[in-house]
């Protein structure tokens, strides 16, 4: 006689679960995820939330580790819910952090999860939009770049690919003329080939390294090239899905592109710091 993996009672010959128990389990896990997701934008507190989750878990036969995984999935959905309007409010941040503490998410799990980093990034952007210089990042180890003592480091992007837009000349043309038949299967072509120079713009990878964003400059440090750019020397920005392009205020300056892997944060961070 098999035992139901959900309610732990006899399930029948060679059976591991009751259909009703499985249905309850699926409905219950979805309900918990939705409950946590919506809690970030309503008036419920963490005590009420935990009470409702425990009641659903008991009724739906959701035990560990499934319950912990379901709660964590719901928390990640709550983060996406908080960013639906593009801004993480202080209240939303507090609720999300409160869940981390009360549900005892492991630091090792959080530090490797982009969802957690999104909370930090959202809080940094909110500080900047409120006219504050964020102080949420601590640097361990020594940076090889000469950051001035008066500057505050806002963020450090690792493994950044640095590109420059280069212009190349390419000759494009076509043959014009006629063919004269002089024998069976033999033709003599009369005409000329005319070509025109055409400018071709290409993104060329120059280097890879770190991109340090401070309150007054962006610094790039690579194996071959290192430089800094002051915000008031940037005349335009071009957002990319995985980075940001800038154009400096100099006659010979070429468009510079930094691919960080997070175009949303890179663009909002640097563009808003440049406006402060």
mmCIF file of C-alpha atoms in Angstrom:
data_model
loop_
_atom_site.group_PDB
_atom_site.id
_atom_site.type_symbol
_atom_site.label_atom_id
_atom_site.label_comp_id
_atom_site.label_asym_id
_atom_site.label_seq_id
_atom_site.Cartn_x
_atom_site.Cartn_y
_atom_site.Cartn_z
ATOM 1 C CA UNK A 1 0.000 0.000 0.000
ATOM 2 C CA UNK A 2 1.472 3.318 -1.076
ATOM 3 C CA UNK A 3 1.528 6.404 1.156
ATOM 4 C CA UNK A 4 0.444 9.816 -0.183
ATOM 5 C CA UNK A 5 3.454 12.150 -0.347
ATOM 6 C CA UNK A 6 1.182 15.050 0.638
ATOM 7 C CA UNK A 7 -1.178 13.940 3.417
ATOM 8 C CA UNK A 8 0.915 10.925 4.549
ATOM 9 C CA UNK A 9 -2.099 8.562 4.555
ATOM 10 C CA UNK A 10 -2.631 5.396 2.464
ATOM 11 C CA UNK A 11 -2.981 6.274 -1.230
ATOM 12 C CA UNK A 12 -3.804 2.836 -2.623
ATOM 13 C CA UNK A 13 -1.938 -0.008 -4.261
ATOM 14 C CA UNK A 14 1.277 1.235 -5.989
ATOM 15 C CA UNK A 15 0.106 4.853 -5.640
ATOM 16 C CA UNK A 16 2.120 7.731 -4.163
ATOM 17 C CA UNK A 17 -0.482 10.485 -3.986
ATOM 18 C CA UNK A 18 -4.155 11.363 -3.955
ATOM 19 C CA UNK A 19 -5.330 13.462 -6.899
ATOM 20 C CA UNK A 20 -7.209 15.746 -4.513
ATOM 21 C CA UNK A 21 -4.078 16.267 -2.393
ATOM 22 C CA UNK A 22 -1.966 17.065 -5.448
ATOM 23 C CA UNK A 23 -4.541 19.602 -6.636
ATOM 24 C CA UNK A 24 -4.646 21.202 -3.182
ATOM 25 C CA UNK A 25 -0.849 21.389 -3.156
ATOM 26 C CA UNK A 26 -0.645 23.132 -6.558
ATOM 27 C CA UNK A 27 -3.444 25.583 -5.721
ATOM 28 C CA UNK A 28 -1.908 26.282 -2.309
ATOM 29 C CA UNK A 29 1.606 27.004 -3.602
ATOM 30 C CA UNK A 30 0.202 29.379 -6.224
ATOM 31 C CA UNK A 31 -1.908 31.084 -3.566
ATOM 32 C CA UNK A 32 1.122 31.607 -1.306
ATOM 33 C CA UNK A 33 3.203 33.060 -4.146
ATOM 34 C CA UNK A 34 0.419 35.478 -5.091
ATOM 35 C CA UNK A 35 -0.166 36.435 -1.450
ATOM 36 C CA UNK A 36 3.495 37.361 -0.973
ATOM 37 C CA UNK A 37 3.665 39.139 -4.330
ATOM 38 C CA UNK A 38 0.717 41.413 -3.532
ATOM 39 C CA UNK A 39 1.768 42.034 0.083
ATOM 40 C CA UNK A 40 4.499 44.425 -1.036
ATOM 41 C CA UNK A 41 1.908 46.930 -2.270
ATOM 42 C CA UNK A 42 -0.901 46.527 0.285
ATOM 43 C CA UNK A 43 -1.308 47.314 3.985
ATOM 44 C CA UNK A 44 -0.654 43.830 5.353
ATOM 45 C CA UNK A 45 2.160 43.389 7.861
ATOM 46 C CA UNK A 46 4.631 40.544 8.142
ATOM 47 C CA UNK A 47 2.829 38.947 11.106
ATOM 48 C CA UNK A 48 -0.452 38.721 9.175
ATOM 49 C CA UNK A 49 1.396 37.444 6.106
ATOM 50 C CA UNK A 50 3.116 34.623 8.010
ATOM 51 C CA UNK A 51 -0.162 33.611 9.647
ATOM 52 C CA UNK A 52 -1.955 33.342 6.289
ATOM 53 C CA UNK A 53 0.946 31.429 4.726
ATOM 54 C CA UNK A 54 0.991 28.888 7.572
ATOM 55 C CA UNK A 55 -2.777 28.377 7.318
ATOM 56 C CA UNK A 56 -2.593 27.752 3.558
ATOM 57 C CA UNK A 57 0.423 25.464 3.958
ATOM 58 C CA UNK A 58 -1.348 23.342 6.573
ATOM 59 C CA UNK A 59 -4.546 23.042 4.547
ATOM 60 C CA UNK A 60 -2.662 22.307 1.291
ATOM 61 C CA UNK A 61 -0.150 19.809 2.731
ATOM 62 C CA UNK A 62 2.843 22.028 1.864
ATOM 63 C CA UNK A 63 5.815 20.995 3.994
ATOM 64 C CA UNK A 64 9.538 21.765 3.957
ATOM 65 C CA UNK A 65 11.489 22.223 1.750
ATOM 66 C CA UNK A 66 8.642 22.973 -0.683
ATOM 67 C CA UNK A 67 7.225 25.663 1.617
ATOM 68 C CA UNK A 68 10.542 27.512 1.896
ATOM 69 C CA UNK A 69 11.059 27.368 -1.876
ATOM 70 C CA UNK A 70 7.506 28.603 -2.485
ATOM 71 C CA UNK A 71 7.989 31.533 -0.108
ATOM 72 C CA UNK A 72 11.266 32.449 -1.798
ATOM 73 C CA UNK A 73 9.628 32.325 -5.230
ATOM 74 C CA UNK A 74 6.844 34.572 -3.934
ATOM 75 C CA UNK A 75 9.409 37.030 -2.575
ATOM 76 C CA UNK A 76 11.046 37.277 -6.007
ATOM 77 C CA UNK A 77 7.626 37.935 -7.546
ATOM 78 C CA UNK A 78 7.113 40.672 -4.936
ATOM 79 C CA UNK A 79 10.318 42.345 -6.138
ATOM 80 C CA UNK A 80 9.011 42.419 -9.709
ATOM 81 C CA UNK A 81 5.711 43.796 -8.404
ATOM 82 C CA UNK A 82 7.554 46.579 -6.553
ATOM 83 C CA UNK A 83 9.371 47.609 -9.742
ATOM 84 C CA UNK A 84 6.261 47.685 -11.949
ATOM 85 C CA UNK A 85 6.239 51.497 -11.818
ATOM 86 C CA UNK A 86 10.015 51.636 -12.338
ATOM 87 C CA UNK A 87 10.770 52.944 -8.827
ATOM 88 C CA UNK A 88 11.350 51.109 -5.544
ATOM 89 C CA UNK A 89 9.705 53.090 -2.733
ATOM 90 C CA UNK A 90 11.083 53.133 0.818
ATOM 91 C CA UNK A 91 7.989 51.274 2.031
ATOM 92 C CA UNK A 92 8.450 48.564 -0.603
ATOM 93 C CA UNK A 93 12.134 48.222 0.234
ATOM 94 C CA UNK A 94 11.367 47.895 3.957
ATOM 95 C CA UNK A 95 8.769 45.185 3.317
ATOM 96 C CA UNK A 96 11.081 43.180 1.077
ATOM 97 C CA UNK A 97 13.934 43.395 3.593
ATOM 98 C CA UNK A 98 11.515 42.511 6.408
ATOM 99 C CA UNK A 99 10.655 39.300 4.548
ATOM 100 C CA UNK A 100 14.358 38.435 4.270
ATOM 101 C CA UNK A 101 14.737 38.698 8.047
ATOM 102 C CA UNK A 102 11.490 36.973 9.025
ATOM 103 C CA UNK A 103 11.717 34.107 6.563
ATOM 104 C CA UNK A 104 15.452 33.748 7.265
ATOM 105 C CA UNK A 105 16.704 33.588 3.694
ATOM 106 C CA UNK A 106 20.330 32.467 3.582
ATOM 107 C CA UNK A 107 22.944 35.107 2.736
ATOM 108 C CA UNK A 108 24.706 32.745 0.337
ATOM 109 C CA UNK A 109 21.476 32.388 -1.632
ATOM 110 C CA UNK A 110 20.763 36.124 -1.650
ATOM 111 C CA UNK A 111 24.262 37.182 -2.681
ATOM 112 C CA UNK A 112 24.102 35.024 -5.797
ATOM 113 C CA UNK A 113 20.554 36.048 -6.755
ATOM 114 C CA UNK A 114 20.065 38.978 -9.191
ATOM 115 C CA UNK A 115 16.663 39.627 -7.576
ATOM 116 C CA UNK A 116 18.322 40.638 -4.301
ATOM 117 C CA UNK A 117 20.784 42.882 -6.110
ATOM 118 C CA UNK A 118 17.829 44.548 -7.828
ATOM 119 C CA UNK A 119 16.586 45.756 -4.424
ATOM 120 C CA UNK A 120 19.983 47.325 -3.718
ATOM 121 C CA UNK A 121 20.080 48.908 -7.176
ATOM 122 C CA UNK A 122 16.543 50.234 -6.805
ATOM 123 C CA UNK A 123 17.381 51.815 -3.446
ATOM 124 C CA UNK A 124 20.488 53.464 -4.938
ATOM 125 C CA UNK A 125 18.472 54.946 -7.810
ATOM 126 C CA UNK A 126 15.841 56.231 -5.370
ATOM 127 C CA UNK A 127 18.533 57.974 -3.307
ATOM 128 C CA UNK A 128 19.880 59.685 -6.427
ATOM 129 C CA UNK A 129 16.419 60.785 -7.588
ATOM 130 C CA UNK A 130 15.897 62.302 -4.125
ATOM 131 C CA UNK A 131 19.150 64.253 -4.485
ATOM 132 C CA UNK A 132 21.132 62.076 -2.060
ATOM 133 C CA UNK A 133 24.538 60.529 -2.693
ATOM 134 C CA UNK A 134 24.077 56.797 -2.021
ATOM 135 C CA UNK A 135 26.343 55.121 0.512
ATOM 136 C CA UNK A 136 25.147 51.539 0.162
ATOM 137 C CA UNK A 137 28.224 49.871 -1.340
ATOM 138 C CA UNK A 138 31.385 48.889 0.533
ATOM 139 C CA UNK A 139 34.526 47.999 -1.414
ATOM 140 C CA UNK A 140 36.750 45.173 -0.208
ATOM 141 C CA UNK A 141 40.294 45.098 -1.548
ATOM 142 C CA UNK A 142 42.184 47.760 -3.464
ATOM 143 C CA UNK A 143 41.103 49.329 -6.730
ATOM 144 C CA UNK A 144 43.883 49.909 -9.246
ATOM 145 C CA UNK A 145 42.234 53.148 -10.376
ATOM 146 C CA UNK A 146 43.221 56.471 -8.824
ATOM 147 C CA UNK A 147 39.884 57.446 -7.283
ATOM 148 C CA UNK A 148 40.082 60.841 -5.603
ATOM 149 C CA UNK A 149 39.606 60.940 -1.818
ATOM 150 C CA UNK A 150 36.796 63.470 -2.176
ATOM 151 C CA UNK A 151 34.803 61.120 -4.424
ATOM 152 C CA UNK A 152 32.227 58.617 -3.251
ATOM 153 C CA UNK A 153 32.010 55.279 -5.036
ATOM 154 C CA UNK A 154 28.407 54.518 -5.945
ATOM 155 C CA UNK A 155 28.821 51.218 -7.820
ATOM 156 C CA UNK A 156 31.448 48.949 -9.372
ATOM 157 C CA UNK A 157 30.616 46.902 -12.470
ATOM 158 C CA UNK A 158 32.798 43.840 -13.041
ATOM 159 C CA UNK A 159 33.683 42.164 -16.354
ATOM 160 C CA UNK A 160 32.645 45.157 -18.454
ATOM 161 C CA UNK A 161 33.308 44.996 -22.188
ATOM 162 C CA UNK A 162 34.452 48.351 -23.576
ATOM 163 C CA UNK A 163 33.741 49.232 -27.220
ATOM 164 C CA UNK A 164 34.350 52.248 -29.416
ATOM 165 C CA UNK A 165 32.468 53.173 -32.554
ATOM 166 C CA UNK A 166 34.914 53.245 -35.467
ATOM 167 C CA UNK A 167 34.326 54.546 -38.993
ATOM 168 C CA UNK A 168 35.629 52.623 -42.012
ATOM 169 C CA UNK A 169 35.541 53.462 -45.721
ATOM 170 C CA UNK A 170 34.141 50.846 -48.051
ATOM 171 C CA UNK A 171 33.920 51.141 -51.835
ATOM 172 C CA UNK A 172 30.597 50.081 -53.259
ATOM 173 C CA UNK A 173 29.720 50.044 -56.960
ATOM 174 C CA UNK A 174 28.456 48.131 -59.942
ATOM 175 C CA UNK A 175 29.436 47.176 -63.489
ATOM 176 C CA UNK A 176 27.664 49.024 -66.291
ATOM 177 C CA UNK A 177 27.826 47.962 -69.940
ATOM 178 C CA UNK A 178 26.605 45.640 -72.664
ATOM 179 C CA UNK A 179 27.617 42.190 -73.970
ATOM 180 C CA UNK A 180 28.249 41.672 -77.710
ATOM 181 C CA UNK A 181 28.034 38.172 -79.110
ATOM 182 C CA UNK A 182 30.985 37.491 -81.403
ATOM 183 C CA UNK A 183 30.699 33.698 -81.772
ATOM 184 C CA UNK A 184 28.607 30.808 -80.555
ATOM 185 C CA UNK A 185 28.762 30.936 -76.729
ATOM 186 C CA UNK A 186 31.372 33.724 -76.711
ATOM 187 C CA UNK A 187 30.541 37.275 -75.576
ATOM 188 C CA UNK A 188 32.624 40.425 -75.413
ATOM 189 C CA UNK A 189 31.683 42.841 -72.602
ATOM 190 C CA UNK A 190 31.928 46.580 -73.159
ATOM 191 C CA UNK A 191 31.516 48.886 -70.168
ATOM 192 C CA UNK A 192 33.056 50.150 -66.957
ATOM 193 C CA UNK A 193 33.012 49.630 -63.190
ATOM 194 C CA UNK A 194 32.160 52.642 -61.031
ATOM 195 C CA UNK A 195 32.650 52.665 -57.246
ATOM 196 C CA UNK A 196 31.699 55.150 -54.539
ATOM 197 C CA UNK A 197 33.209 55.438 -51.057
ATOM 198 C CA UNK A 198 30.699 54.697 -48.270
ATOM 199 C CA UNK A 199 31.285 55.241 -44.539
ATOM 200 C CA UNK A 200 30.585 52.168 -42.392
ATOM 201 C CA UNK A 201 30.276 52.510 -38.594
ATOM 202 C CA UNK A 202 31.204 49.481 -36.505
ATOM 203 C CA UNK A 203 31.390 48.765 -32.791
ATOM 204 C CA UNK A 204 34.909 47.531 -32.085
ATOM 205 C CA UNK A 205 35.842 45.843 -28.824
ATOM 206 C CA UNK A 206 38.806 47.657 -27.293
ATOM 207 C CA UNK A 207 39.203 46.130 -23.848
ATOM 208 C CA UNK A 208 37.490 44.533 -20.851
ATOM 209 C CA UNK A 209 37.714 45.454 -17.183
ATOM 210 C CA UNK A 210 35.898 47.258 -14.375
ATOM 211 C CA UNK A 211 33.668 50.321 -14.546
ATOM 212 C CA UNK A 212 33.628 52.385 -11.358
ATOM 213 C CA UNK A 213 30.820 54.907 -10.977
ATOM 214 C CA UNK A 214 31.419 57.735 -8.504
ATOM 215 C CA UNK A 215 29.477 60.884 -7.675
ATOM 216 C CA UNK A 216 31.500 62.920 -10.205
ATOM 217 C CA UNK A 217 33.175 60.558 -12.724
ATOM 218 C CA UNK A 218 32.993 57.198 -14.391
ATOM 219 C CA UNK A 219 36.289 55.287 -14.389
ATOM 220 C CA UNK A 220 37.204 52.426 -16.678
ATOM 221 C CA UNK A 221 40.118 50.159 -15.882
ATOM 222 C CA UNK A 222 41.137 47.459 -18.337
ATOM 223 C CA UNK A 223 44.222 45.472 -19.234
ATOM 224 C CA UNK A 224 45.062 47.769 -22.155
ATOM 225 C CA UNK A 225 43.259 50.997 -21.417
ATOM 226 C CA UNK A 226 42.258 53.072 -18.377
ATOM 227 C CA UNK A 227 40.549 56.463 -18.251
ATOM 228 C CA UNK A 228 37.982 58.587 -16.457
ATOM 229 C CA UNK A 229 35.167 60.763 -17.778
ATOM 230 C CA UNK A 230 33.593 63.635 -15.891
ATOM 231 C CA UNK A 231 29.814 63.809 -16.089
ATOM 232 C CA UNK A 232 29.722 67.382 -17.395
ATOM 233 C CA UNK A 233 31.859 66.279 -20.368
ATOM 234 C CA UNK A 234 29.159 63.893 -21.598
ATOM 235 C CA UNK A 235 26.813 65.415 -24.179
ATOM 236 C CA UNK A 236 24.592 62.417 -24.992
ATOM 237 C CA UNK A 237 23.646 58.928 -23.863
ATOM 238 C CA UNK A 238 22.534 55.892 -25.850
ATOM 239 C CA UNK A 239 20.880 53.118 -23.815
ATOM 240 C CA UNK A 240 21.488 49.482 -24.761
ATOM 241 C CA UNK A 241 19.711 46.428 -23.373
ATOM 242 C CA UNK A 242 22.992 45.294 -21.817
ATOM 243 C CA UNK A 243 24.844 48.565 -21.268
ATOM 244 C CA UNK A 244 25.229 52.245 -22.118
ATOM 245 C CA UNK A 245 26.830 54.312 -24.846
ATOM 246 C CA UNK A 246 28.080 57.876 -24.320
ATOM 247 C CA UNK A 247 29.380 60.708 -26.479
ATOM 248 C CA UNK A 248 31.924 63.079 -24.943
ATOM 249 C CA UNK A 249 32.090 66.793 -25.640
ATOM 250 C CA UNK A 250 35.210 66.776 -27.827
ATOM 251 C CA UNK A 251 35.644 67.263 -31.554
ATOM 252 C CA UNK A 252 37.576 64.026 -32.043
ATOM 253 C CA UNK A 253 35.688 61.972 -29.454
ATOM 254 C CA UNK A 254 34.238 58.690 -30.652
ATOM 255 C CA UNK A 255 31.096 57.091 -29.185
ATOM 256 C CA UNK A 256 32.095 54.873 -26.254
ATOM 257 C CA UNK A 257 30.054 51.843 -25.228
ATOM 258 C CA UNK A 258 30.183 50.004 -21.908
ATOM 259 C CA UNK A 259 28.443 46.627 -21.857
ATOM 260 C CA UNK A 260 27.797 45.761 -18.218
ATOM 261 C CA UNK A 261 25.091 43.127 -18.647
ATOM 262 C CA UNK A 262 22.477 45.395 -17.018
ATOM 263 C CA UNK A 263 21.407 48.195 -19.331
ATOM 264 C CA UNK A 264 18.471 49.306 -17.161
ATOM 265 C CA UNK A 265 20.579 49.992 -14.068
ATOM 266 C CA UNK A 266 23.655 51.323 -15.894
ATOM 267 C CA UNK A 267 21.606 53.827 -17.895
ATOM 268 C CA UNK A 268 19.502 55.082 -14.984
ATOM 269 C CA UNK A 269 22.491 55.254 -12.640
ATOM 270 C CA UNK A 270 24.843 57.253 -14.862
ATOM 271 C CA UNK A 271 22.225 59.468 -16.516
ATOM 272 C CA UNK A 272 20.732 60.536 -13.177
ATOM 273 C CA UNK A 273 24.130 61.097 -11.543
ATOM 274 C CA UNK A 274 25.037 63.339 -14.491
ATOM 275 C CA UNK A 275 21.987 65.501 -13.709
ATOM 276 C CA UNK A 276 22.860 66.059 -10.032
#
